[in-house]
PDB file of C-alpha atoms in Angstrom:
ATOM      1  CA  MET C   1      55.399 -45.105 127.370  1.00  0.00           C
ATOM      2  CA  LYS C   2      53.543 -48.205 127.388  1.00  0.00           C
ATOM      3  CA  LYS C   3      51.033 -48.484 130.219  1.00  0.00           C
ATOM      4  CA  SER C   4      51.242 -51.711 131.857  1.00  0.00           C
ATOM      5  CA  ALA C   5      49.582 -53.984 133.982  1.00  0.00           C
ATOM      6  CA  LEU C   6      50.576 -57.345 136.316  1.00  0.00           C
ATOM      7  CA  LEU C   7      48.541 -60.503 135.882  1.00  0.00           C
ATOM      8  CA  VAL C   8      48.693 -63.360 138.569  1.00  0.00           C
ATOM      9  CA  ILE C   9      48.482 -66.733 136.671  1.00  0.00           C
ATOM     10  CA  ASP C  10      45.888 -69.403 138.423  1.00  0.00           C
ATOM     11  CA  VAL C  11      47.275 -68.802 142.367  1.00  0.00           C
ATOM     12  CA  GLN C  12      44.653 -70.760 143.894  1.00  0.00           C
ATOM     13  CA  ASN C  13      44.785 -72.722 147.494  1.00  0.00           C
ATOM     14  CA  GLU C  14      44.145 -75.623 145.456  1.00  0.00           C
ATOM     15  CA  MET C  15      48.404 -75.558 144.198  1.00  0.00           C
ATOM     16  CA  PHE C  16      49.800 -75.401 147.351  1.00  0.00           C
ATOM     17  CA  HIS C  17      47.750 -78.902 148.424  1.00  0.00           C
ATOM     18  CA  VAL C  18      49.997 -80.464 151.155  1.00  0.00           C
ATOM     19  CA  ASN C  19      50.060 -83.586 148.693  1.00  0.00           C
ATOM     20  CA  ASP C  20      51.025 -82.235 145.985  1.00  0.00           C
ATOM     21  CA  PRO C  21      52.681 -78.478 146.770  1.00  0.00           C
ATOM     22  CA  VAL C  22      53.451 -76.299 143.267  1.00  0.00           C
ATOM     23  CA  TYR C  23      57.333 -75.719 143.109  1.00  0.00           C
ATOM     24  CA  GLU C  24      59.140 -73.943 145.722  1.00  0.00           C
ATOM     25  CA  GLY C  25      55.458 -73.029 146.260  1.00  0.00           C
ATOM     26  CA  GLU C  26      56.341 -70.658 149.654  1.00  0.00           C
ATOM     27  CA  ARG C  27      59.392 -68.206 147.189  1.00  0.00           C
ATOM     28  CA  LEU C  28      56.729 -68.463 144.487  1.00  0.00           C
ATOM     29  CA  LEU C  29      54.376 -66.526 147.259  1.00  0.00           C
ATOM     30  CA  TYR C  30      57.112 -64.322 148.382  1.00  0.00           C
ATOM     31  CA  ASN C  31      58.294 -63.339 144.676  1.00  0.00           C
ATOM     32  CA  LEU C  32      54.351 -62.122 144.563  1.00  0.00           C
ATOM     33  CA  LYS C  33      53.948 -60.532 147.102  1.00  0.00           C
ATOM     34  CA  GLN C  34      56.302 -58.005 145.986  1.00  0.00           C
ATOM     35  CA  LEU C  35      55.336 -57.833 143.072  1.00  0.00           C
ATOM     36  CA  ILE C  36      51.998 -57.417 143.741  1.00  0.00           C
ATOM     37  CA  ALA C  37      53.331 -54.423 146.154  1.00  0.00           C
ATOM     38  CA  LYS C  38      55.829 -52.843 143.468  1.00  0.00           C
ATOM     39  CA  ALA C  39      53.476 -52.556 141.241  1.00  0.00           C
ATOM     40  CA  ARG C  40      50.696 -51.208 143.118  1.00  0.00           C
ATOM     41  CA  ASN C  41      52.937 -48.400 145.079  1.00  0.00           C
ATOM     42  CA  GLY C  42      53.537 -47.964 140.379  1.00  0.00           C
ATOM     43  CA  GLY C  43      49.744 -46.988 140.368  1.00  0.00           C
ATOM     44  CA  VAL C  44      49.970 -50.753 137.544  1.00  0.00           C
ATOM     45  CA  PRO C  45      46.682 -52.188 137.592  1.00  0.00           C
ATOM     46  CA  VAL C  46      46.862 -55.863 139.197  1.00  0.00           C
ATOM     47  CA  PHE C  47      44.152 -58.979 136.919  1.00  0.00           C
ATOM     48  CA  TYR C  48      44.152 -61.978 139.062  1.00  0.00           C
ATOM     49  CA  ILE C  49      43.194 -64.980 136.784  1.00  0.00           C
ATOM     50  CA  GLN C  50      41.512 -67.787 138.165  1.00  0.00           C
ATOM     51  CA  HIS C  51      40.530 -70.986 136.862  1.00  0.00           C
ATOM     52  CA  ASN C  52      37.930 -73.051 137.103  1.00  0.00           C
ATOM     53  CA  ASP C  53      37.748 -76.765 136.041  1.00  0.00           C
ATOM     54  CA  GLU C  54      36.508 -79.628 138.131  1.00  0.00           C
ATOM     55  CA  GLY C  55      39.225 -80.056 139.778  1.00  0.00           C
ATOM     56  CA  LEU C  56      38.544 -75.900 140.977  1.00  0.00           C
ATOM     57  CA  VAL C  57      34.723 -75.569 140.749  1.00  0.00           C
ATOM     58  CA  GLU C  58      33.402 -71.827 141.293  1.00  0.00           C
ATOM     59  CA  GLY C  59      33.479 -71.210 145.782  1.00  0.00           C
ATOM     60  CA  SER C  60      35.314 -73.830 146.835  1.00  0.00           C
ATOM     61  CA  ASP C  61      38.064 -73.231 149.590  1.00  0.00           C
ATOM     62  CA  ALA C  62      40.128 -75.234 146.189  1.00  0.00           C
ATOM     63  CA  TRP C  63      39.505 -72.655 144.141  1.00  0.00           C
ATOM     64  CA  ARG C  64      40.367 -69.195 146.099  1.00  0.00           C
ATOM     65  CA  ILE C  65      43.058 -67.403 145.752  1.00  0.00           C
ATOM     66  CA  ASN C  66      45.364 -67.612 148.140  1.00  0.00           C
ATOM     67  CA  PRO C  67      45.370 -65.445 151.054  1.00  0.00           C
ATOM     68  CA  GLU C  68      48.947 -64.855 151.171  1.00  0.00           C
ATOM     69  CA  ILE C  69      48.203 -62.325 147.901  1.00  0.00           C
ATOM     70  CA  ALA C  70      44.795 -62.069 148.029  1.00  0.00           C
ATOM     71  CA  PRO C  71      43.418 -59.040 145.475  1.00  0.00           C
ATOM     72  CA  ALA C  72      42.626 -55.434 146.357  1.00  0.00           C
ATOM     73  CA  MET C  73      39.488 -54.087 146.518  1.00  0.00           C
ATOM     74  CA  SER C  74      40.946 -52.241 143.321  1.00  0.00           C
ATOM     75  CA  ASP C  75      42.201 -55.315 141.359  1.00  0.00           C
ATOM     76  CA  VAL C  76      39.737 -57.406 138.496  1.00  0.00           C
ATOM     77  CA  ILE C  77      39.692 -60.294 138.624  1.00  0.00           C
ATOM     78  CA  ILE C  78      39.009 -62.778 134.688  1.00  0.00           C
ATOM     79  CA  GLN C  79      37.372 -66.381 135.341  1.00  0.00           C
ATOM     80  CA  LYS C  80      38.848 -68.502 132.839  1.00  0.00           C
ATOM     81  CA  THR C  81      38.277 -72.541 132.138  1.00  0.00           C
ATOM     82  CA  ARG C  82      40.883 -72.983 129.369  1.00  0.00           C
ATOM     83  CA  PRO C  83      44.622 -72.851 129.938  1.00  0.00           C
ATOM     84  CA  ASP C  84      44.786 -69.466 127.588  1.00  0.00           C
ATOM     85  CA  SER C  85      43.386 -66.714 130.199  1.00  0.00           C
ATOM     86  CA  PHE C  86      42.456 -64.653 126.347  1.00  0.00           C
ATOM     87  CA  TYR C  87      39.417 -67.615 125.918  1.00  0.00           C
ATOM     88  CA  ASN C  88      36.033 -66.906 126.198  1.00  0.00           C
ATOM     89  CA  THR C  89      36.860 -64.423 128.979  1.00  0.00           C
ATOM     90  CA  THR C  90      36.589 -60.534 130.333  1.00  0.00           C
ATOM     91  CA  LEU C  91      40.429 -59.945 129.989  1.00  0.00           C
ATOM     92  CA  GLU C  92      40.527 -58.323 125.966  1.00  0.00           C
ATOM     93  CA  GLU C  93      38.278 -56.343 126.771  1.00  0.00           C
ATOM     94  CA  GLU C  94      39.438 -54.892 130.043  1.00  0.00           C
ATOM     95  CA  LEU C  95      42.641 -54.503 129.582  1.00  0.00           C
ATOM     96  CA  LYS C  96      41.146 -52.495 126.588  1.00  0.00           C
ATOM     97  CA  ARG C  97      39.292 -50.649 128.555  1.00  0.00           C
ATOM     98  CA  GLN C  98      41.959 -49.549 130.980  1.00  0.00           C
ATOM     99  CA  ASP C  99      44.709 -49.021 127.230  1.00  0.00           C
ATOM    100  CA  ILE C 100      46.787 -51.462 128.486  1.00  0.00           C
ATOM    101  CA  GLU C 101      49.464 -52.308 126.075  1.00  0.00           C
ATOM    102  CA  HIS C 102      51.937 -54.117 128.230  1.00  0.00           C
ATOM    103  CA  VAL C 103      50.754 -56.943 130.500  1.00  0.00           C
ATOM    104  CA  ILE C 104      53.741 -58.376 133.081  1.00  0.00           C
ATOM    105  CA  LEU C 105      53.060 -62.073 133.101  1.00  0.00           C
ATOM    106  CA  ALA C 106      53.450 -64.900 137.374  1.00  0.00           C
ATOM    107  CA  GLY C 107      51.385 -67.122 137.781  1.00  0.00           C
ATOM    108  CA  MET C 108      50.504 -70.692 137.330  1.00  0.00           C
ATOM    109  CA  GLN C 109      51.205 -73.466 135.722  1.00  0.00           C
ATOM    110  CA  SER C 110      55.067 -72.627 134.010  1.00  0.00           C
ATOM    111  CA  GLU C 111      54.121 -74.538 130.688  1.00  0.00           C
ATOM    112  CA  LEU C 112      50.510 -74.743 130.645  1.00  0.00           C
ATOM    113  CA  CYS C 113      48.365 -71.180 131.763  1.00  0.00           C
ATOM    114  CA  VAL C 114      51.345 -69.116 131.790  1.00  0.00           C
ATOM    115  CA  ASP C 115      52.998 -70.317 128.688  1.00  0.00           C
ATOM    116  CA  THR C 116      49.345 -69.882 126.496  1.00  0.00           C
ATOM    117  CA  THR C 117      48.947 -66.809 128.166  1.00  0.00           C
ATOM    118  CA  CYS C 118      52.770 -65.073 126.960  1.00  0.00           C
ATOM    119  CA  ARG C 119      52.363 -66.602 123.466  1.00  0.00           C
ATOM    120  CA  ARG C 120      48.683 -65.103 123.353  1.00  0.00           C
ATOM    121  CA  ALA C 121      49.134 -61.772 124.487  1.00  0.00           C
ATOM    122  CA  SER C 122      52.086 -61.640 122.125  1.00  0.00           C
ATOM    123  CA  SER C 123      50.289 -62.429 119.215  1.00  0.00           C
ATOM    124  CA  MET C 124      47.680 -60.215 120.379  1.00  0.00           C
ATOM    125  CA  GLY C 125      50.250 -57.337 119.967  1.00  0.00           C
ATOM    126  CA  TYR C 126      50.649 -56.562 123.599  1.00  0.00           C
ATOM    127  CA  ALA C 127      54.173 -56.075 125.138  1.00  0.00           C
ATOM    128  CA  VAL C 128      54.499 -58.947 127.753  1.00  0.00           C
ATOM    129  CA  THR C 129      57.026 -59.090 130.114  1.00  0.00           C
ATOM    130  CA  LEU C 130      57.486 -62.848 132.203  1.00  0.00           C
ATOM    131  CA  VAL C 131      58.053 -62.759 135.208  1.00  0.00           C
ATOM    132  CA  SER C 132      61.504 -65.449 135.565  1.00  0.00           C
ATOM    133  CA  ASP C 133      61.014 -66.695 139.094  1.00  0.00           C
ATOM    134  CA  ALA C 134      57.672 -65.722 140.093  1.00  0.00           C
ATOM    135  CA  HIS C 135      55.732 -68.857 137.999  1.00  0.00           C
ATOM    136  CA  SER C 136      56.398 -72.210 138.633  1.00  0.00           C
ATOM    137  CA  THR C 137      54.743 -75.278 138.351  1.00  0.00           C
ATOM    138  CA  TRP C 138      54.867 -79.399 138.940  1.00  0.00           C
ATOM    139  CA  SER C 139      57.880 -81.520 138.300  1.00  0.00           C
ATOM    140  CA  SER C 140      55.879 -84.540 135.183  1.00  0.00           C
ATOM    141  CA  ALA C 141      57.536 -88.376 134.562  1.00  0.00           C
ATOM    142  CA  ALA C 142      59.425 -86.561 132.130  1.00  0.00           C
ATOM    143  CA  LEU C 143      61.478 -83.230 133.772  1.00  0.00           C
ATOM    144  CA  THR C 144      61.667 -81.509 137.166  1.00  0.00           C
ATOM    145  CA  ALA C 145      60.021 -78.291 137.389  1.00  0.00           C
ATOM    146  CA  GLN C 146      62.797 -77.216 137.469  1.00  0.00           C
ATOM    147  CA  GLN C 147      63.669 -77.750 134.122  1.00  0.00           C
ATOM    148  CA  ILE C 148      60.464 -76.930 132.899  1.00  0.00           C
ATOM    149  CA  ILE C 149      60.455 -73.275 133.914  1.00  0.00           C
ATOM    150  CA  ASP C 150      64.266 -73.207 132.872  1.00  0.00           C
ATOM    151  CA  HIS C 151      62.315 -74.583 129.728  1.00  0.00           C
ATOM    152  CA  GLU C 152      59.511 -71.718 129.351  1.00  0.00           C
ATOM    153  CA  ASN C 153      62.440 -68.855 130.394  1.00  0.00           C
ATOM    154  CA  ALA C 154      64.622 -70.245 127.748  1.00  0.00           C
ATOM    155  CA  THR C 155      60.994 -70.726 124.774  1.00  0.00           C
ATOM    156  CA  LEU C 156      59.404 -67.602 125.994  1.00  0.00           C
ATOM    157  CA  ARG C 157      62.224 -65.192 125.332  1.00  0.00           C
ATOM    158  CA  TRP C 158      60.673 -65.022 121.307  1.00  0.00           C
ATOM    159  CA  PHE C 159      57.526 -64.233 123.182  1.00  0.00           C
ATOM    160  CA  ALA C 160      58.429 -61.985 125.997  1.00  0.00           C
ATOM    161  CA  SER C 161      60.813 -59.681 127.599  1.00  0.00           C
ATOM    162  CA  ILE C 162      62.198 -62.066 130.768  1.00  0.00           C
ATOM    163  CA  LYS C 163      63.003 -60.270 133.647  1.00  0.00           C
ATOM    164  CA  THR C 164      63.456 -61.402 137.702  1.00  0.00           C
ATOM    165  CA  THR C 165      61.158 -59.903 139.634  1.00  0.00           C
ATOM    166  CA  GLU C 166      64.209 -58.443 141.397  1.00  0.00           C
ATOM    167  CA  GLU C 167      64.691 -56.173 137.840  1.00  0.00           C
ATOM    168  CA  VAL C 168      61.046 -55.577 137.426  1.00  0.00           C
ATOM    169  CA  ILE C 169      59.796 -51.693 138.532  1.00  0.00           C
ATOM    170  CA  PHE C 170      56.335 -50.922 138.407  1.00  0.00           C
ATOM    171  CA  ALA C 171      56.349 -46.977 137.510  1.00  0.00           C
ATOM    172  CA  GLU C 172      54.452 -45.584 133.857  1.00  0.00           C
ATOM    173  CA  GLU C 173      57.078 -43.265 133.379  1.00  0.00           C
ATOM    174  CA  ALA C 174      59.876 -45.711 133.722  1.00  0.00           C
ATOM    175  CA  GLY C 175      58.780 -48.847 131.670  1.00  0.00           C
ATOM    176  CA  VAL C 176      58.968 -52.123 133.048  1.00  0.00           C
TER     177      VAL C 176
END
């Protein structure tokens, strides 16, 4: 079996701002808590990806990982400045150090950071699972948030196995 890791992408306080919260943020946090608990119980490492830019200034409250899914001391936190979680980060080095061959993706933003990281991981040779009900976004002028999420789940099936939170099993011997 391939050794797995859970990647929780950009679940930062700013994404839950009361004036413009991410679509179905409470459901997203609930599913992420389930995934993180299952990963830890299964001995699967959890990696948090944290975005840094003008709106998410390192050290600010907006930049911090949402406290409902706070990292444990054993978790790895990767800083990034682009939608690609691998670009100019230590992610690949950390995954190789732990002999990870399979990444399970969840978080935000569906059509940007989740999509880009999924495609990049696949291109780099990782087995990828996208958790279909554990990523989210905002509506655009053209599409509702749900339409974007549905589109990403349909499109990324070419790069990843698509599973729900309930379907994901974190046990190295069982596979994911």
